[in-house]
PDB file of C-alpha atoms in Angstrom:
ATOM      1  CA  UNK A1495      -8.923 -13.843 -18.932  1.00 95.00           C
ATOM      2  CA  UNK A1496      -7.918 -11.908 -22.039  1.00 97.00           C
ATOM      3  CA  UNK A1497      -7.622  -8.212 -21.264  1.00 98.00           C
ATOM      4  CA  UNK A1498      -8.762  -5.750 -23.893  1.00 98.00           C
ATOM      5  CA  UNK A1499      -7.239  -2.265 -23.796  1.00 98.00           C
ATOM      6  CA  UNK A1500      -8.584   0.562 -25.904  1.00 98.00           C
ATOM      7  CA  UNK A1501      -6.906   3.821 -26.761  1.00 98.00           C
ATOM      8  CA  UNK A1502      -7.561   6.589 -26.446  1.00 97.00           C
ATOM      9  CA  UNK A1503     -10.119   6.553 -23.614  1.00 97.00           C
ATOM     10  CA  UNK A1504     -11.702   9.606 -25.149  1.00 97.00           C
ATOM     11  CA  UNK A1505     -11.206  11.904 -28.107  1.00 97.00           C
ATOM     12  CA  UNK A1506     -12.652  15.104 -29.470  1.00 97.00           C
ATOM     13  CA  UNK A1507     -13.329  15.378 -33.158  1.00 96.00           C
ATOM     14  CA  UNK A1508     -15.312  17.414 -35.661  1.00 95.00           C
ATOM     15  CA  UNK A1509     -17.903  16.343 -38.184  1.00 96.00           C
ATOM     16  CA  UNK A1510     -16.095  15.104 -41.269  1.00 96.00           C
ATOM     17  CA  UNK A1511     -12.962  14.037 -39.408  1.00 97.00           C
ATOM     18  CA  UNK A1512     -11.374  10.647 -39.842  1.00 97.00           C
ATOM     19  CA  UNK A1513     -11.336   8.868 -36.482  1.00 97.00           C
ATOM     20  CA  UNK A1514      -9.280   5.842 -35.482  1.00 98.00           C
ATOM     21  CA  UNK A1515      -9.743   3.832 -32.295  1.00 98.00           C
ATOM     22  CA  UNK A1516      -7.316   1.124 -31.263  1.00 98.00           C
ATOM     23  CA  UNK A1517      -7.946  -2.074 -29.311  1.00 98.00           C
ATOM     24  CA  UNK A1518      -5.133  -4.266 -28.036  1.00 98.00           C
ATOM     25  CA  UNK A1519      -5.580  -7.779 -26.656  1.00 98.00           C
ATOM     26  CA  UNK A1520      -3.343  -9.189 -23.921  1.00 98.00           C
ATOM     27  CA  UNK A1521      -2.866 -12.303 -26.061  1.00 98.00           C
ATOM     28  CA  UNK A1522      -3.760 -13.315 -29.596  1.00 98.00           C
ATOM     29  CA  UNK A1523      -7.481 -13.443 -30.377  1.00 97.00           C
ATOM     30  CA  UNK A1524      -6.941 -14.229 -34.064  1.00 96.00           C
ATOM     31  CA  UNK A1525      -9.804 -12.400 -35.805  1.00 96.00           C
ATOM     32  CA  UNK A1526     -12.331 -12.982 -33.008  1.00 96.00           C
ATOM     33  CA  UNK A1527     -12.861  -9.315 -32.369  1.00 97.00           C
ATOM     34  CA  UNK A1528     -16.090  -7.316 -32.496  1.00 97.00           C
ATOM     35  CA  UNK A1529     -16.857  -3.595 -32.195  1.00 98.00           C
ATOM     36  CA  UNK A1530     -19.924  -1.940 -30.676  1.00 98.00           C
ATOM     37  CA  UNK A1531     -21.297   1.578 -30.494  1.00 98.00           C
ATOM     38  CA  UNK A1532     -23.216   2.738 -27.430  1.00 97.00           C
ATOM     39  CA  UNK A1533     -25.142   5.958 -26.946  1.00 96.00           C
ATOM     40  CA  UNK A1534     -26.200   7.241 -23.497  1.00 94.00           C
ATOM     41  CA  UNK A1535     -29.067   5.272 -21.992  1.00 94.00           C
ATOM     42  CA  UNK A1536     -29.070   2.759 -24.840  1.00 97.00           C
ATOM     43  CA  UNK A1537     -27.808  -0.758 -25.365  1.00 98.00           C
ATOM     44  CA  UNK A1538     -24.624  -1.352 -27.320  1.00 98.00           C
ATOM     45  CA  UNK A1539     -25.064  -1.861 -31.064  1.00 98.00           C
ATOM     46  CA  UNK A1540     -22.939  -4.263 -33.073  1.00 98.00           C
ATOM     47  CA  UNK A1541     -20.891  -2.480 -35.744  1.00 98.00           C
ATOM     48  CA  UNK A1542     -18.149  -4.851 -36.837  1.00 97.00           C
ATOM     49  CA  UNK A1543     -17.780  -8.606 -36.311  1.00 97.00           C
ATOM     50  CA  UNK A1544     -14.843 -10.928 -36.876  1.00 96.00           C
ATOM     51  CA  UNK A1545     -12.476  -7.944 -37.001  1.00 96.00           C
ATOM     52  CA  UNK A1546     -13.441  -6.542 -40.382  1.00 97.00           C
ATOM     53  CA  UNK A1547     -17.020  -7.425 -41.307  1.00 96.00           C
ATOM     54  CA  UNK A1548     -19.526  -4.586 -41.310  1.00 97.00           C
ATOM     55  CA  UNK A1549     -22.837  -5.496 -39.717  1.00 96.00           C
ATOM     56  CA  UNK A1550     -25.708  -5.508 -42.183  1.00 94.00           C
ATOM     57  CA  UNK A1551     -27.418  -2.180 -42.803  1.00 95.00           C
ATOM     58  CA  UNK A1552     -24.674  -0.001 -41.377  1.00 97.00           C
ATOM     59  CA  UNK A1553     -22.904   2.767 -43.290  1.00 97.00           C
ATOM     60  CA  UNK A1554     -19.641   1.991 -45.011  1.00 97.00           C
ATOM     61  CA  UNK A1555     -17.825   4.821 -43.234  1.00 97.00           C
ATOM     62  CA  UNK A1556     -17.262   2.294 -40.428  1.00 98.00           C
ATOM     63  CA  UNK A1557     -14.485  -0.202 -40.986  1.00 98.00           C
ATOM     64  CA  UNK A1558     -12.406  -2.559 -38.898  1.00 98.00           C
ATOM     65  CA  UNK A1559      -9.016  -4.132 -39.332  1.00 98.00           C
ATOM     66  CA  UNK A1560      -6.422  -6.051 -37.423  1.00 97.00           C
ATOM     67  CA  UNK A1561      -5.355  -9.528 -36.387  1.00 96.00           C
ATOM     68  CA  UNK A1562      -4.048 -11.356 -33.329  1.00 96.00           C
ATOM     69  CA  UNK A1563      -3.489  -8.580 -30.760  1.00 98.00           C
ATOM     70  CA  UNK A1564      -3.896  -5.251 -32.540  1.00 98.00           C
ATOM     71  CA  UNK A1565      -7.140  -3.963 -33.985  1.00 98.00           C
ATOM     72  CA  UNK A1566      -8.497  -0.703 -35.321  1.00 98.00           C
ATOM     73  CA  UNK A1567     -11.942   0.782 -35.793  1.00 98.00           C
ATOM     74  CA  UNK A1568     -12.008   3.615 -38.310  1.00 98.00           C
ATOM     75  CA  UNK A1569     -14.763   6.090 -39.021  1.00 97.00           C
ATOM     76  CA  UNK A1570     -13.802   7.621 -42.353  1.00 97.00           C
ATOM     77  CA  UNK A1571     -15.912  10.783 -42.075  1.00 96.00           C
ATOM     78  CA  UNK A1572     -17.452  11.399 -38.672  1.00 96.00           C
ATOM     79  CA  UNK A1573     -21.138  12.255 -38.670  1.00 96.00           C
ATOM     80  CA  UNK A1574     -23.202  13.871 -35.917  1.00 95.00           C
ATOM     81  CA  UNK A1575     -24.881  10.558 -35.083  1.00 96.00           C
ATOM     82  CA  UNK A1576     -21.500   8.886 -34.536  1.00 96.00           C
ATOM     83  CA  UNK A1577     -20.760  10.719 -31.302  1.00 93.00           C
ATOM     84  CA  UNK A1578     -20.932   7.847 -28.844  1.00 97.00           C
ATOM     85  CA  UNK A1579     -18.792   5.392 -26.896  1.00 97.00           C
ATOM     86  CA  UNK A1580     -17.180   2.505 -28.759  1.00 98.00           C
ATOM     87  CA  UNK A1581     -16.214  -0.869 -27.312  1.00 98.00           C
ATOM     88  CA  UNK A1582     -14.236  -3.804 -28.598  1.00 98.00           C
ATOM     89  CA  UNK A1583     -14.998  -7.370 -27.503  1.00 98.00           C
ATOM     90  CA  UNK A1584     -13.064 -10.595 -27.968  1.00 97.00           C
ATOM     91  CA  UNK A1585     -14.778 -13.924 -28.569  1.00 96.00           C
ATOM     92  CA  UNK A1586     -11.659 -16.067 -28.853  1.00 96.00           C
ATOM     93  CA  UNK A1587     -11.812 -17.574 -25.396  1.00 95.00           C
ATOM     94  CA  UNK A1588     -14.254 -17.649 -22.531  1.00 94.00           C
ATOM     95  CA  UNK A1589     -14.949 -15.395 -20.777  1.00 96.00           C
ATOM     96  CA  UNK A1590     -15.784 -13.007 -23.602  1.00 96.00           C
ATOM     97  CA  UNK A1591     -14.309  -9.669 -22.528  1.00 97.00           C
ATOM     98  CA  UNK A1592     -14.800  -6.062 -23.526  1.00 98.00           C
ATOM     99  CA  UNK A1593     -12.516  -3.087 -23.708  1.00 98.00           C
ATOM    100  CA  UNK A1594     -13.103  -0.183 -21.352  1.00 97.00           C
ATOM    101  CA  UNK A1595     -14.532   2.013 -24.105  1.00 97.00           C
ATOM    102  CA  UNK A1596     -13.551   5.057 -26.152  1.00 98.00           C
ATOM    103  CA  UNK A1597     -15.795   8.083 -25.914  1.00 97.00           C
ATOM    104  CA  UNK A1598     -15.985  10.163 -29.089  1.00 97.00           C
ATOM    105  CA  UNK A1599     -17.010  13.731 -28.288  1.00 96.00           C
ATOM    106  CA  UNK A1600     -17.731  16.804 -30.339  1.00 88.00           C
ATOM    107  CA  UNK A1601     -14.842  19.230 -30.630  1.00 87.00           C
TER     108      UNK A1601
ATOM    109  CA  UNK B  67     -37.334  -8.542 -36.509  1.00 92.00           C
ATOM    110  CA  UNK B  68     -36.200 -10.015 -33.215  1.00 95.00           C
ATOM    111  CA  UNK B  69     -36.895  -7.954 -30.115  1.00 97.00           C
ATOM    112  CA  UNK B  70     -35.687  -8.621 -26.565  1.00 98.00           C
ATOM    113  CA  UNK B  71     -37.129  -7.179 -23.373  1.00 98.00           C
ATOM    114  CA  UNK B  72     -35.762  -7.586 -19.844  1.00 98.00           C
ATOM    115  CA  UNK B  73     -38.012  -7.657 -16.797  1.00 98.00           C
ATOM    116  CA  UNK B  74     -37.549  -8.105 -13.074  1.00 97.00           C
ATOM    117  CA  UNK B  75     -37.100  -6.250  -9.795  1.00 97.00           C
ATOM    118  CA  UNK B  76     -35.064  -3.081  -9.822  1.00 96.00           C
ATOM    119  CA  UNK B  77     -34.031  -3.428  -6.193  1.00 98.00           C
ATOM    120  CA  UNK B  78     -32.568  -6.502  -4.504  1.00 98.00           C
ATOM    121  CA  UNK B  79     -31.344  -6.791  -0.937  1.00 98.00           C
ATOM    122  CA  UNK B  80     -27.781  -7.900  -0.200  1.00 98.00           C
ATOM    123  CA  UNK B  81     -27.356 -11.680   0.121  1.00 97.00           C
ATOM    124  CA  UNK B  82     -30.609 -12.304  -1.769  1.00 98.00           C
ATOM    125  CA  UNK B  83     -31.165 -13.585  -5.310  1.00 98.00           C
ATOM    126  CA  UNK B  84     -31.357 -11.413  -8.394  1.00 98.00           C
ATOM    127  CA  UNK B  85     -33.828 -12.826 -10.924  1.00 98.00           C
ATOM    128  CA  UNK B  86     -34.366 -11.394 -14.390  1.00 98.00           C
ATOM    129  CA  UNK B  87     -36.294 -12.618 -17.414  1.00 97.00           C
ATOM    130  CA  UNK B  88     -35.764 -11.813 -21.068  1.00 97.00           C
ATOM    131  CA  UNK B  89     -38.776 -12.159 -23.342  1.00 97.00           C
ATOM    132  CA  UNK B  90     -37.981 -12.728 -27.001  1.00 96.00           C
ATOM    133  CA  UNK B  91     -40.393 -11.727 -29.766  1.00 96.00           C
ATOM    134  CA  UNK B  92     -40.050 -12.029 -33.526  1.00 94.00           C
ATOM    135  CA  UNK B  93     -37.958 -15.166 -33.209  1.00 90.00           C
ATOM    136  CA  UNK B  94     -37.608 -18.338 -31.184  1.00 88.00           C
ATOM    137  CA  UNK B  95     -35.052 -19.042 -28.475  1.00 87.00           C
ATOM    138  CA  UNK B  96     -34.959 -22.556 -29.924  1.00 85.00           C
ATOM    139  CA  UNK B  97     -33.796 -21.208 -33.295  1.00 79.00           C
ATOM    140  CA  UNK B  98     -30.932 -23.302 -34.486  1.00 77.00           C
ATOM    141  CA  UNK B  99     -27.518 -21.767 -34.061  1.00 78.00           C
ATOM    142  CA  UNK B 100     -28.384 -18.938 -31.713  1.00 88.00           C
ATOM    143  CA  UNK B 101     -27.225 -18.558 -28.151  1.00 91.00           C
ATOM    144  CA  UNK B 102     -28.891 -16.151 -25.739  1.00 94.00           C
ATOM    145  CA  UNK B 103     -26.809 -14.202 -23.295  1.00 95.00           C
ATOM    146  CA  UNK B 104     -26.691 -11.823 -20.379  1.00 97.00           C
ATOM    147  CA  UNK B 105     -24.275  -8.910 -20.094  1.00 98.00           C
ATOM    148  CA  UNK B 106     -24.096  -6.290 -17.377  1.00 98.00           C
ATOM    149  CA  UNK B 107     -22.657  -2.812 -17.253  1.00 98.00           C
ATOM    150  CA  UNK B 108     -21.529  -0.852 -14.236  1.00 94.00           C
ATOM    151  CA  UNK B 109     -19.376   2.251 -13.879  1.00 83.00           C
ATOM    152  CA  UNK B 110     -16.736   0.290 -12.033  1.00 80.00           C
ATOM    153  CA  UNK B 111     -16.518  -2.836 -14.174  1.00 81.00           C
ATOM    154  CA  UNK B 112     -17.633  -1.633 -17.602  1.00 90.00           C
ATOM    155  CA  UNK B 113     -19.288  -4.245 -19.789  1.00 97.00           C
ATOM    156  CA  UNK B 114     -19.110  -7.746 -18.352  1.00 97.00           C
ATOM    157  CA  UNK B 115     -20.364 -10.898 -20.039  1.00 97.00           C
ATOM    158  CA  UNK B 116     -22.242 -13.092 -17.555  1.00 97.00           C
ATOM    159  CA  UNK B 117     -23.111 -16.165 -19.590  1.00 95.00           C
ATOM    160  CA  UNK B 118     -24.940 -17.606 -22.581  1.00 94.00           C
ATOM    161  CA  UNK B 119     -27.501 -20.325 -23.175  1.00 91.00           C
ATOM    162  CA  UNK B 120     -28.163 -22.538 -26.142  1.00 85.00           C
ATOM    163  CA  UNK B 121     -31.659 -23.918 -26.097  1.00 70.00           C
ATOM    164  CA  UNK B 122     -32.118 -26.651 -28.649  1.00 60.00           C
ATOM    165  CA  UNK B 123     -35.863 -26.993 -28.262  1.00 54.00           C
ATOM    166  CA  UNK B 124     -35.355 -30.731 -28.400  1.00 53.00           C
ATOM    167  CA  UNK B 125     -36.956 -33.123 -25.976  1.00 51.00           C
ATOM    168  CA  UNK B 126     -33.768 -35.158 -25.954  1.00 49.00           C
ATOM    169  CA  UNK B 127     -31.183 -32.433 -25.616  1.00 51.00           C
ATOM    170  CA  UNK B 128     -31.833 -29.525 -23.301  1.00 55.00           C
ATOM    171  CA  UNK B 129     -29.027 -27.401 -24.679  1.00 68.00           C
ATOM    172  CA  UNK B 130     -25.951 -25.992 -23.068  1.00 86.00           C
ATOM    173  CA  UNK B 131     -24.801 -23.041 -21.072  1.00 90.00           C
ATOM    174  CA  UNK B 132     -21.481 -21.403 -20.519  1.00 91.00           C
ATOM    175  CA  UNK B 133     -20.648 -18.861 -17.884  1.00 95.00           C
ATOM    176  CA  UNK B 134     -18.072 -16.302 -16.947  1.00 95.00           C
ATOM    177  CA  UNK B 135     -15.847 -18.213 -14.498  1.00 95.00           C
ATOM    178  CA  UNK B 136     -15.781 -15.204 -12.168  1.00 95.00           C
ATOM    179  CA  UNK B 137     -19.561 -15.555 -11.666  1.00 95.00           C
ATOM    180  CA  UNK B 138     -20.106 -19.242 -12.378  1.00 93.00           C
ATOM    181  CA  UNK B 139     -20.570 -20.277  -8.757  1.00 95.00           C
ATOM    182  CA  UNK B 140     -23.463 -17.831  -8.355  1.00 97.00           C
ATOM    183  CA  UNK B 141     -25.159 -17.809 -11.775  1.00 96.00           C
ATOM    184  CA  UNK B 142     -27.803 -19.894 -13.499  1.00 94.00           C
ATOM    185  CA  UNK B 143     -29.176 -19.135 -16.960  1.00 93.00           C
ATOM    186  CA  UNK B 144     -32.141 -21.173 -18.138  1.00 90.00           C
ATOM    187  CA  UNK B 145     -34.659 -21.128 -20.960  1.00 90.00           C
ATOM    188  CA  UNK B 146     -38.413 -21.634 -21.215  1.00 89.00           C
ATOM    189  CA  UNK B 147     -39.249 -22.351 -24.870  1.00 87.00           C
ATOM    190  CA  UNK B 148     -42.986 -22.492 -24.114  1.00 88.00           C
ATOM    191  CA  UNK B 149     -42.866 -18.804 -23.152  1.00 92.00           C
ATOM    192  CA  UNK B 150     -39.991 -17.921 -25.482  1.00 92.00           C
ATOM    193  CA  UNK B 151     -38.074 -16.557 -22.515  1.00 93.00           C
ATOM    194  CA  UNK B 152     -34.724 -17.060 -20.877  1.00 93.00           C
ATOM    195  CA  UNK B 153     -33.778 -16.129 -17.354  1.00 95.00           C
ATOM    196  CA  UNK B 154     -30.879 -15.116 -15.162  1.00 97.00           C
ATOM    197  CA  UNK B 155     -30.499 -15.982 -11.499  1.00 97.00           C
ATOM    198  CA  UNK B 156     -27.628 -14.565  -9.495  1.00 98.00           C
ATOM    199  CA  UNK B 157     -27.448 -15.652  -5.872  1.00 98.00           C
ATOM    200  CA  UNK B 158     -25.861 -14.019  -2.830  1.00 98.00           C
ATOM    201  CA  UNK B 159     -25.713 -10.573  -4.378  1.00 98.00           C
ATOM    202  CA  UNK B 160     -23.649  -7.701  -3.020  1.00 97.00           C
ATOM    203  CA  UNK B 161     -23.418  -4.023  -3.876  1.00 96.00           C
ATOM    204  CA  UNK B 162     -20.870  -4.874  -6.564  1.00 95.00           C
ATOM    205  CA  UNK B 163     -23.662  -6.609  -8.507  1.00 97.00           C
ATOM    206  CA  UNK B 164     -25.417  -3.264  -8.969  1.00 97.00           C
ATOM    207  CA  UNK B 165     -25.506  -2.680 -12.710  1.00 98.00           C
ATOM    208  CA  UNK B 166     -27.590  -2.342 -15.826  1.00 98.00           C
ATOM    209  CA  UNK B 167     -28.366  -5.863 -17.016  1.00 98.00           C
ATOM    210  CA  UNK B 168     -28.823  -6.547 -20.713  1.00 98.00           C
ATOM    211  CA  UNK B 169     -30.054  -9.658 -22.451  1.00 98.00           C
ATOM    212  CA  UNK B 170     -28.804 -10.209 -25.982  1.00 97.00           C
ATOM    213  CA  UNK B 171     -28.717 -12.678 -28.822  1.00 96.00           C
ATOM    214  CA  UNK B 172     -25.301 -14.292 -29.099  1.00 93.00           C
ATOM    215  CA  UNK B 173     -24.746 -15.211 -32.735  1.00 91.00           C
ATOM    216  CA  UNK B 174     -21.794 -16.917 -34.350  1.00 87.00           C
ATOM    217  CA  UNK B 175     -20.972 -14.562 -37.182  1.00 87.00           C
ATOM    218  CA  UNK B 176     -18.790 -14.625 -40.233  1.00 85.00           C
ATOM    219  CA  UNK B 177     -16.823 -17.482 -41.683  1.00 86.00           C
ATOM    220  CA  UNK B 178     -14.903 -17.906 -38.431  1.00 87.00           C
ATOM    221  CA  UNK B 179     -18.100 -17.987 -36.340  1.00 86.00           C
ATOM    222  CA  UNK B 180     -17.156 -15.153 -34.036  1.00 87.00           C
ATOM    223  CA  UNK B 181     -19.583 -14.887 -31.102  1.00 89.00           C
ATOM    224  CA  UNK B 182     -21.116 -11.428 -31.301  1.00 95.00           C
ATOM    225  CA  UNK B 183     -24.127  -9.887 -29.602  1.00 97.00           C
ATOM    226  CA  UNK B 184     -26.200  -8.711 -32.540  1.00 96.00           C
ATOM    227  CA  UNK B 185     -29.566  -7.997 -30.902  1.00 97.00           C
ATOM    228  CA  UNK B 186     -29.907  -6.413 -27.444  1.00 98.00           C
ATOM    229  CA  UNK B 187     -32.655  -5.616 -25.014  1.00 98.00           C
ATOM    230  CA  UNK B 188     -32.906  -2.062 -23.735  1.00 98.00           C
ATOM    231  CA  UNK B 189     -31.402  -3.025 -20.381  1.00 98.00           C
ATOM    232  CA  UNK B 190     -32.747  -2.909 -16.844  1.00 98.00           C
ATOM    233  CA  UNK B 191     -31.114  -1.244 -13.859  1.00 97.00           C
ATOM    234  CA  UNK B 192     -30.726  -3.431 -10.794  1.00 98.00           C
ATOM    235  CA  UNK B 193     -29.596  -1.918  -7.513  1.00 97.00           C
ATOM    236  CA  UNK B 194     -28.422  -4.050  -4.616  1.00 97.00           C
ATOM    237  CA  UNK B 195     -29.193  -2.252  -1.381  1.00 96.00           C
ATOM    238  CA  UNK B 196     -30.902  -2.826   1.926  1.00 95.00           C
TER     239      UNK B 196
END
């Protein structure tokens, strides 16, 4: 299985901050990398697909980049509604696997 | 707008079978190009993909399924186009199968057709305990 490792596991930030979350794959996943946001008690929500494509209807402050093993999710200016846990997921090879999550908390 | 809703028992005894159903509204599980999947989430194992189903809706081709190899021996995912539902069966459950179970639409997105879960149910908690 391809292991997905996110860093940091958690971070504290303020509204307006630029936030960067990293996801590293144990082997190349090309651009087959997706990002999700999850709030407590809710299902995950797709943010970014195929490494850098913003899901329809979502704000442009979310962006993704990366290729092969190293990927980044960036929130350019953190808003109150962005405090949540973020997960990466690879869809390069079965089984699809997720990172362990990065919790973004209010400073 | 597609909506998914999980249903099934919240408590299952060890060694028994966990059975969940996902009802899809606002779209058809036979829609061309879409797979339909199950994912679970537990504190110990995080998010874990269980498997996905492609239901062609064709009389001649029932579709295909693919499963997480770690669960494949215990899992069956099937579809019922007449009810616009798909189901999960997990046999011989243990406490480690306790989790929130989500159903989701598994779409192939972007020019590279990356499998991504773009529509999710709200999730249902299943506890395995005697």
